[in-house]
């Protein structure tokens, strides 16, 4: 619900003094939404796993119609909206068996993201490992570390690129579910902690399997807030 999302952004920024970062596929980021709620957003990240319409269709984004390339057009539009509203633009790419040979340099240079996270496709039990109770089966999308590293090397001249192989990503994020339980991924699954509402943050956090050293090594601490001195960002599309 775009309105609920906008109100959450407004509350987090105005009432809690928080930096607000959104990850989206871009489909519901419209001009009207940005006009109303963009002032409360610091970073807007868009999931971009390919710039090829056929690959996007296989991943589940777009129809494969090479004459339209809808997902790419949407990303370009969101990037321009971010520039207009002074919001830092970020890209997230999951490197998988469908896109690891792709050369994205031309589009990435055009989009000029503040940060570009490239994640090696990660398999977790109970989530995407093809088990009886798993939501998905992503095992066919796995890539080797060598294939992931080749993708990173191909794009090594992109200054915004931040590579995150499985060994870096798996335990260096704090995940909360809808019951405010941290999800421990250290044993290749998502094991919930006790709820923050029941035991408080400190005790729940001790059950999260969080690797603070890896969090810092991967650059988890950076400038999270945008400059609001001028609402118009001069860094438009290149």
PDB file of C-alpha atoms in Angstrom:
ATOM      1  CA  UNK A   1       0.000   0.000   0.000  1.00  0.00           C
ATOM      2  CA  UNK A   2       1.808   3.153  -1.188  1.00  0.00           C
ATOM      3  CA  UNK A   3       0.012   5.413   1.292  1.00  0.00           C
ATOM      4  CA  UNK A   4       0.901   3.231   4.270  1.00  0.00           C
ATOM      5  CA  UNK A   5       4.528   3.098   3.105  1.00  0.00           C
ATOM      6  CA  UNK A   6       4.579   6.872   2.760  1.00  0.00           C
ATOM      7  CA  UNK A   7       3.112   7.393   6.219  1.00  0.00           C
ATOM      8  CA  UNK A   8       5.691   5.002   7.697  1.00  0.00           C
ATOM      9  CA  UNK A   9       8.478   6.998   6.017  1.00  0.00           C
ATOM     10  CA  UNK A  10       7.028  10.240   7.351  1.00  0.00           C
ATOM     11  CA  UNK A  11       6.712   8.898  10.886  1.00  0.00           C
ATOM     12  CA  UNK A  12      10.208   7.369  10.905  1.00  0.00           C
ATOM     13  CA  UNK A  13      11.783  10.605   9.694  1.00  0.00           C
ATOM     14  CA  UNK A  14       9.705  13.249  11.448  1.00  0.00           C
ATOM     15  CA  UNK A  15       8.790  11.548  14.733  1.00  0.00           C
ATOM     16  CA  UNK A  16      11.733   9.180  15.278  1.00  0.00           C
ATOM     17  CA  UNK A  17      14.545  11.130  13.619  1.00  0.00           C
ATOM     18  CA  UNK A  18      15.588   8.044  11.664  1.00  0.00           C
ATOM     19  CA  UNK A  19      17.367   7.769   8.339  1.00  0.00           C
ATOM     20  CA  UNK A  20      14.858   6.230   5.945  1.00  0.00           C
ATOM     21  CA  UNK A  21      15.953   3.741   3.289  1.00  0.00           C
ATOM     22  CA  UNK A  22      13.587   1.810   1.008  1.00  0.00           C
ATOM     23  CA  UNK A  23      14.261  -1.206  -1.197  1.00  0.00           C
ATOM     24  CA  UNK A  24      11.733  -1.580  -4.024  1.00  0.00           C
ATOM     25  CA  UNK A  25      11.267  -3.061  -7.479  1.00  0.00           C
ATOM     26  CA  UNK A  26      10.171   0.429  -8.516  1.00  0.00           C
ATOM     27  CA  UNK A  27       6.696  -0.532  -9.703  1.00  0.00           C
ATOM     28  CA  UNK A  28       4.815   1.650  -7.200  1.00  0.00           C
ATOM     29  CA  UNK A  29       7.254   4.567  -7.040  1.00  0.00           C
ATOM     30  CA  UNK A  30       5.285   7.236  -8.905  1.00  0.00           C
ATOM     31  CA  UNK A  31       5.700  10.982  -9.306  1.00  0.00           C
ATOM     32  CA  UNK A  32       2.710  11.660  -7.053  1.00  0.00           C
ATOM     33  CA  UNK A  33       4.129   9.502  -4.276  1.00  0.00           C
ATOM     34  CA  UNK A  34       7.515  11.188  -4.505  1.00  0.00           C
ATOM     35  CA  UNK A  35       5.943  14.657  -4.472  1.00  0.00           C
ATOM     36  CA  UNK A  36       4.170  13.832  -1.211  1.00  0.00           C
ATOM     37  CA  UNK A  37       6.594  11.537   0.609  1.00  0.00           C
ATOM     38  CA  UNK A  38       9.981  11.895  -1.095  1.00  0.00           C
ATOM     39  CA  UNK A  39      11.044  14.555   1.414  1.00  0.00           C
ATOM     40  CA  UNK A  40      11.101  11.874   4.131  1.00  0.00           C
ATOM     41  CA  UNK A  41      13.296   9.383   2.234  1.00  0.00           C
ATOM     42  CA  UNK A  42      17.094   9.397   2.376  1.00  0.00           C
ATOM     43  CA  UNK A  43      17.979   6.400   0.190  1.00  0.00           C
ATOM     44  CA  UNK A  44      15.848   4.595  -2.372  1.00  0.00           C
ATOM     45  CA  UNK A  45      17.214   1.263  -3.531  1.00  0.00           C
ATOM     46  CA  UNK A  46      15.872  -0.569  -6.563  1.00  0.00           C
ATOM     47  CA  UNK A  47      16.331  -4.272  -7.278  1.00  0.00           C
ATOM     48  CA  UNK A  48      17.984  -4.592 -10.689  1.00  0.00           C
ATOM     49  CA  UNK A  49      19.016  -8.150 -11.524  1.00  0.00           C
ATOM     50  CA  UNK A  50      19.318  -7.656 -15.269  1.00  0.00           C
ATOM     51  CA  UNK A  51      19.016  -5.105 -18.051  1.00  0.00           C
ATOM     52  CA  UNK A  52      18.042  -7.765 -20.572  1.00  0.00           C
ATOM     53  CA  UNK A  53      14.260  -8.184 -21.018  1.00  0.00           C
ATOM     54  CA  UNK A  54      14.483 -11.929 -21.661  1.00  0.00           C
ATOM     55  CA  UNK A  55      16.523 -12.465 -18.499  1.00  0.00           C
ATOM     56  CA  UNK A  56      14.173 -10.277 -16.489  1.00  0.00           C
ATOM     57  CA  UNK A  57      11.241 -12.378 -17.686  1.00  0.00           C
ATOM     58  CA  UNK A  58      12.965 -15.554 -16.492  1.00  0.00           C
ATOM     59  CA  UNK A  59      13.659 -13.927 -13.128  1.00  0.00           C
ATOM     60  CA  UNK A  60      10.033 -12.809 -12.878  1.00  0.00           C
ATOM     61  CA  UNK A  61      10.229  -9.161 -13.912  1.00  0.00           C
ATOM     62  CA  UNK A  62       8.684  -8.117 -17.224  1.00  0.00           C
ATOM     63  CA  UNK A  63       7.225 -10.062 -20.127  1.00  0.00           C
ATOM     64  CA  UNK A  64      10.338 -10.620 -22.210  1.00  0.00           C
ATOM     65  CA  UNK A  65       9.116  -8.185 -24.892  1.00  0.00           C
ATOM     66  CA  UNK A  66      12.395  -6.776 -26.259  1.00  0.00           C
ATOM     67  CA  UNK A  67      10.587  -3.767 -27.734  1.00  0.00           C
ATOM     68  CA  UNK A  68       9.584  -2.433 -24.303  1.00  0.00           C
ATOM     69  CA  UNK A  69      12.051  -3.543 -21.612  1.00  0.00           C
ATOM     70  CA  UNK A  70       9.569  -2.381 -18.988  1.00  0.00           C
ATOM     71  CA  UNK A  71      11.656  -3.023 -15.880  1.00  0.00           C
ATOM     72  CA  UNK A  72      14.625  -1.036 -17.199  1.00  0.00           C
ATOM     73  CA  UNK A  73      12.342   1.847 -18.212  1.00  0.00           C
ATOM     74  CA  UNK A  74      10.881   1.813 -14.708  1.00  0.00           C
ATOM     75  CA  UNK A  75      14.327   1.889 -13.094  1.00  0.00           C
ATOM     76  CA  UNK A  76      15.409   4.817 -15.268  1.00  0.00           C
ATOM     77  CA  UNK A  77      12.259   6.704 -14.288  1.00  0.00           C
ATOM     78  CA  UNK A  78      12.812   6.049 -10.580  1.00  0.00           C
ATOM     79  CA  UNK A  79      16.420   7.207 -10.920  1.00  0.00           C
ATOM     80  CA  UNK A  80      15.278  10.475 -12.465  1.00  0.00           C
ATOM     81  CA  UNK A  81      12.697  10.966  -9.706  1.00  0.00           C
ATOM     82  CA  UNK A  82      15.410  10.449  -7.096  1.00  0.00           C
ATOM     83  CA  UNK A  83      17.525  13.115  -8.778  1.00  0.00           C
ATOM     84  CA  UNK A  84      14.597  15.523  -8.820  1.00  0.00           C
ATOM     85  CA  UNK A  85      13.898  15.034  -5.108  1.00  0.00           C
ATOM     86  CA  UNK A  86      17.475  14.889  -3.866  1.00  0.00           C
ATOM     87  CA  UNK A  87      17.201  11.233  -2.782  1.00  0.00           C
ATOM     88  CA  UNK A  88      20.268   9.010  -2.872  1.00  0.00           C
ATOM     89  CA  UNK A  89      19.778   6.261  -5.471  1.00  0.00           C
ATOM     90  CA  UNK A  90      20.990   2.734  -4.729  1.00  0.00           C
ATOM     91  CA  UNK A  91      20.949  -0.494  -6.752  1.00  0.00           C
ATOM     92  CA  UNK A  92      20.753  -4.087  -5.508  1.00  0.00           C
ATOM     93  CA  UNK A  93      21.683  -6.971  -7.817  1.00  0.00           C
ATOM     94  CA  UNK A  94      21.475 -10.671  -6.954  1.00  0.00           C
ATOM     95  CA  UNK A  95      24.094 -12.445  -9.052  1.00  0.00           C
ATOM     96  CA  UNK A  96      22.631 -15.776 -10.116  1.00  0.00           C
ATOM     97  CA  UNK A  97      22.880 -18.417 -12.839  1.00  0.00           C
ATOM     98  CA  UNK A  98      20.706 -16.299 -15.152  1.00  0.00           C
ATOM     99  CA  UNK A  99      22.713 -13.078 -15.089  1.00  0.00           C
ATOM    100  CA  UNK A 100      26.281 -13.801 -13.953  1.00  0.00           C
ATOM    101  CA  UNK A 101      27.659 -13.467 -17.503  1.00  0.00           C
ATOM    102  CA  UNK A 102      25.923 -10.153 -18.182  1.00  0.00           C
ATOM    103  CA  UNK A 103      27.856  -6.933 -18.714  1.00  0.00           C
ATOM    104  CA  UNK A 104      25.892  -4.171 -16.964  1.00  0.00           C
ATOM    105  CA  UNK A 105      28.513  -1.440 -17.190  1.00  0.00           C
ATOM    106  CA  UNK A 106      26.762   0.786 -19.710  1.00  0.00           C
ATOM    107  CA  UNK A 107      23.498   0.968 -17.790  1.00  0.00           C
ATOM    108  CA  UNK A 108      25.169   1.271 -14.389  1.00  0.00           C
ATOM    109  CA  UNK A 109      27.255   4.191 -15.642  1.00  0.00           C
ATOM    110  CA  UNK A 110      24.078   5.860 -16.914  1.00  0.00           C
ATOM    111  CA  UNK A 111      22.217   5.298 -13.644  1.00  0.00           C
ATOM    112  CA  UNK A 112      25.205   6.462 -11.579  1.00  0.00           C
ATOM    113  CA  UNK A 113      24.064   4.928  -8.246  1.00  0.00           C
ATOM    114  CA  UNK A 114      25.257   6.137  -4.856  1.00  0.00           C
ATOM    115  CA  UNK A 115      25.844   2.484  -3.942  1.00  0.00           C
ATOM    116  CA  UNK A 116      25.554  -0.723  -5.956  1.00  0.00           C
ATOM    117  CA  UNK A 117      25.251  -3.893  -3.891  1.00  0.00           C
ATOM    118  CA  UNK A 118      25.989  -7.126  -5.766  1.00  0.00           C
ATOM    119  CA  UNK A 119      24.936 -10.204  -3.759  1.00  0.00           C
ATOM    120  CA  UNK A 120      25.852 -13.804  -4.492  1.00  0.00           C
ATOM    121  CA  UNK A 121      22.606 -15.800  -4.604  1.00  0.00           C
ATOM    122  CA  UNK A 122      22.215 -17.263  -1.103  1.00  0.00           C
ATOM    123  CA  UNK A 123      20.336 -20.476  -0.274  1.00  0.00           C
ATOM    124  CA  UNK A 124      18.755 -20.756   3.185  1.00  0.00           C
ATOM    125  CA  UNK A 125      16.888 -23.737   4.603  1.00  0.00           C
ATOM    126  CA  UNK A 126      13.226 -22.978   5.200  1.00  0.00           C
ATOM    127  CA  UNK A 127      13.343 -20.105   2.733  1.00  0.00           C
ATOM    128  CA  UNK A 128      14.466 -21.050  -0.782  1.00  0.00           C
ATOM    129  CA  UNK A 129      16.183 -24.456  -0.540  1.00  0.00           C
ATOM    130  CA  UNK A 130      13.311 -26.457  -2.043  1.00  0.00           C
ATOM    131  CA  UNK A 131      12.215 -28.089   1.211  1.00  0.00           C
ATOM    132  CA  UNK A 132       8.630 -29.084   1.972  1.00  0.00           C
ATOM    133  CA  UNK A 133       7.969 -25.905   3.938  1.00  0.00           C
ATOM    134  CA  UNK A 134      10.189 -23.593   1.904  1.00  0.00           C
ATOM    135  CA  UNK A 135       8.629 -20.613   0.151  1.00  0.00           C
ATOM    136  CA  UNK A 136      10.737 -21.105  -2.994  1.00  0.00           C
ATOM    137  CA  UNK A 137      13.365 -23.288  -4.597  1.00  0.00           C
ATOM    138  CA  UNK A 138      16.282 -21.183  -5.810  1.00  0.00           C
ATOM    139  CA  UNK A 139      18.886 -23.923  -5.978  1.00  0.00           C
ATOM    140  CA  UNK A 140      19.077 -23.722  -9.771  1.00  0.00           C
ATOM    141  CA  UNK A 141      19.932 -20.024  -9.451  1.00  0.00           C
ATOM    142  CA  UNK A 142      23.092 -20.604  -7.405  1.00  0.00           C
ATOM    143  CA  UNK A 143      26.469 -19.531  -8.764  1.00  0.00           C
ATOM    144  CA  UNK A 144      29.912 -20.593  -7.623  1.00  0.00           C
ATOM    145  CA  UNK A 145      32.239 -18.162  -5.895  1.00  0.00           C
ATOM    146  CA  UNK A 146      34.370 -18.152  -9.062  1.00  0.00           C
ATOM    147  CA  UNK A 147      31.368 -17.163 -11.210  1.00  0.00           C
ATOM    148  CA  UNK A 148      30.438 -14.437  -8.728  1.00  0.00           C
ATOM    149  CA  UNK A 149      34.007 -13.112  -8.654  1.00  0.00           C
ATOM    150  CA  UNK A 150      34.084 -13.023 -12.467  1.00  0.00           C
ATOM    151  CA  UNK A 151      30.958 -10.840 -12.440  1.00  0.00           C
ATOM    152  CA  UNK A 152      32.581  -8.512  -9.898  1.00  0.00           C
ATOM    153  CA  UNK A 153      35.784  -8.314 -11.919  1.00  0.00           C
ATOM    154  CA  UNK A 154      33.814  -7.429 -15.062  1.00  0.00           C
ATOM    155  CA  UNK A 155      32.365  -4.432 -13.236  1.00  0.00           C
ATOM    156  CA  UNK A 156      35.391  -3.523 -11.136  1.00  0.00           C
ATOM    157  CA  UNK A 157      35.649  -0.021 -12.595  1.00  0.00           C
ATOM    158  CA  UNK A 158      32.277   0.908 -11.101  1.00  0.00           C
ATOM    159  CA  UNK A 159      33.232   2.931  -8.031  1.00  0.00           C
ATOM    160  CA  UNK A 160      29.861   2.369  -6.348  1.00  0.00           C
ATOM    161  CA  UNK A 161      30.133  -1.440  -6.529  1.00  0.00           C
ATOM    162  CA  UNK A 162      30.042  -3.295  -3.203  1.00  0.00           C
ATOM    163  CA  UNK A 163      30.447  -7.059  -3.661  1.00  0.00           C
ATOM    164  CA  UNK A 164      28.862  -9.341  -1.072  1.00  0.00           C
ATOM    165  CA  UNK A 165      29.528 -13.055  -1.518  1.00  0.00           C
ATOM    166  CA  UNK A 166      27.704 -15.534   0.731  1.00  0.00           C
ATOM    167  CA  UNK A 167      30.485 -15.489   3.318  1.00  0.00           C
ATOM    168  CA  UNK A 168      30.095 -11.740   3.764  1.00  0.00           C
ATOM    169  CA  UNK A 169      26.334 -11.386   3.523  1.00  0.00           C
ATOM    170  CA  UNK A 170      24.949 -14.318   5.489  1.00  0.00           C
ATOM    171  CA  UNK A 171      25.475 -13.108   9.065  1.00  0.00           C
ATOM    172  CA  UNK A 172      26.118  -9.382   8.655  1.00  0.00           C
ATOM    173  CA  UNK A 173      22.492  -8.209   8.431  1.00  0.00           C
ATOM    174  CA  UNK A 174      19.869  -7.834  11.143  1.00  0.00           C
ATOM    175  CA  UNK A 175      16.527  -9.189   9.959  1.00  0.00           C
ATOM    176  CA  UNK A 176      13.231  -8.749  11.821  1.00  0.00           C
ATOM    177  CA  UNK A 177      10.058 -10.669  11.068  1.00  0.00           C
ATOM    178  CA  UNK A 178       6.485  -9.454  11.555  1.00  0.00           C
ATOM    179  CA  UNK A 179       6.569 -10.535  15.221  1.00  0.00           C
ATOM    180  CA  UNK A 180       9.709  -8.444  15.857  1.00  0.00           C
ATOM    181  CA  UNK A 181      11.950 -11.492  16.146  1.00  0.00           C
ATOM    182  CA  UNK A 182      15.504 -11.412  14.830  1.00  0.00           C
ATOM    183  CA  UNK A 183      16.238 -14.124  12.257  1.00  0.00           C
ATOM    184  CA  UNK A 184      19.468 -16.040  12.810  1.00  0.00           C
ATOM    185  CA  UNK A 185      20.959 -17.180   9.469  1.00  0.00           C
ATOM    186  CA  UNK A 186      24.239 -18.512  10.861  1.00  0.00           C
ATOM    187  CA  UNK A 187      23.198 -22.165  10.505  1.00  0.00           C
ATOM    188  CA  UNK A 188      22.024 -21.761   6.883  1.00  0.00           C
ATOM    189  CA  UNK A 189      18.422 -21.144   7.868  1.00  0.00           C
ATOM    190  CA  UNK A 190      16.285 -18.433   9.456  1.00  0.00           C
ATOM    191  CA  UNK A 191      15.910 -19.284  13.132  1.00  0.00           C
ATOM    192  CA  UNK A 192      13.741 -16.743  14.999  1.00  0.00           C
ATOM    193  CA  UNK A 193      14.851 -15.238  18.292  1.00  0.00           C
ATOM    194  CA  UNK A 194      12.475 -14.382  21.096  1.00  0.00           C
ATOM    195  CA  UNK A 195      10.420 -11.313  20.307  1.00  0.00           C
ATOM    196  CA  UNK A 196      11.709  -7.866  21.203  1.00  0.00           C
ATOM    197  CA  UNK A 197       8.241  -7.206  22.623  1.00  0.00           C
ATOM    198  CA  UNK A 198       8.713 -10.046  25.126  1.00  0.00           C
ATOM    199  CA  UNK A 199      12.391  -9.910  26.131  1.00  0.00           C
ATOM    200  CA  UNK A 200      13.696  -6.555  24.910  1.00  0.00           C
ATOM    201  CA  UNK A 201      16.231  -5.687  22.218  1.00  0.00           C
ATOM    202  CA  UNK A 202      19.433  -6.711  24.004  1.00  0.00           C
ATOM    203  CA  UNK A 203      18.367 -10.276  24.781  1.00  0.00           C
ATOM    204  CA  UNK A 204      16.729 -10.799  21.384  1.00  0.00           C
ATOM    205  CA  UNK A 205      19.813  -9.426  19.650  1.00  0.00           C
ATOM    206  CA  UNK A 206      22.021 -11.936  21.469  1.00  0.00           C
ATOM    207  CA  UNK A 207      20.056 -14.667  19.651  1.00  0.00           C
ATOM    208  CA  UNK A 208      20.424 -13.133  16.174  1.00  0.00           C
ATOM    209  CA  UNK A 209      23.741 -14.707  15.113  1.00  0.00           C
ATOM    210  CA  UNK A 210      24.862 -11.245  14.026  1.00  0.00           C
ATOM    211  CA  UNK A 211      28.502 -10.792  12.992  1.00  0.00           C
ATOM    212  CA  UNK A 212      29.351  -7.194  13.885  1.00  0.00           C
ATOM    213  CA  UNK A 213      32.930  -7.476  12.604  1.00  0.00           C
ATOM    214  CA  UNK A 214      31.740  -8.588   9.170  1.00  0.00           C
ATOM    215  CA  UNK A 215      29.083  -5.862   9.199  1.00  0.00           C
ATOM    216  CA  UNK A 216      31.801  -3.259   9.594  1.00  0.00           C
ATOM    217  CA  UNK A 217      34.183  -4.927   7.135  1.00  0.00           C
ATOM    218  CA  UNK A 218      31.522  -4.910   4.384  1.00  0.00           C
ATOM    219  CA  UNK A 219      31.027  -1.158   4.844  1.00  0.00           C
ATOM    220  CA  UNK A 220      27.773  -1.366   6.774  1.00  0.00           C
ATOM    221  CA  UNK A 221      28.500   1.996   8.378  1.00  0.00           C
ATOM    222  CA  UNK A 222      28.288   4.785   5.807  1.00  0.00           C
ATOM    223  CA  UNK A 223      26.513   8.100   5.271  1.00  0.00           C
ATOM    224  CA  UNK A 224      22.873   7.044   5.659  1.00  0.00           C
ATOM    225  CA  UNK A 225      21.289  10.477   5.357  1.00  0.00           C
ATOM    226  CA  UNK A 226      21.105  12.747   2.349  1.00  0.00           C
ATOM    227  CA  UNK A 227      21.894  16.435   2.278  1.00  0.00           C
ATOM    228  CA  UNK A 228      18.613  18.300   2.748  1.00  0.00           C
ATOM    229  CA  UNK A 229      20.174  21.713   2.264  1.00  0.00           C
ATOM    230  CA  UNK A 230      18.869  21.698  -1.321  1.00  0.00           C
ATOM    231  CA  UNK A 231      15.968  19.474  -2.303  1.00  0.00           C
ATOM    232  CA  UNK A 232      17.136  19.342  -5.899  1.00  0.00           C
ATOM    233  CA  UNK A 233      19.941  16.903  -6.567  1.00  0.00           C
ATOM    234  CA  UNK A 234      22.191  17.952  -9.437  1.00  0.00           C
ATOM    235  CA  UNK A 235      23.358  14.369 -10.023  1.00  0.00           C
ATOM    236  CA  UNK A 236      20.899  13.359 -12.704  1.00  0.00           C
ATOM    237  CA  UNK A 237      21.291  10.566 -15.243  1.00  0.00           C
ATOM    238  CA  UNK A 238      24.549  10.531 -17.145  1.00  0.00           C
TER     239      UNK A 238
END
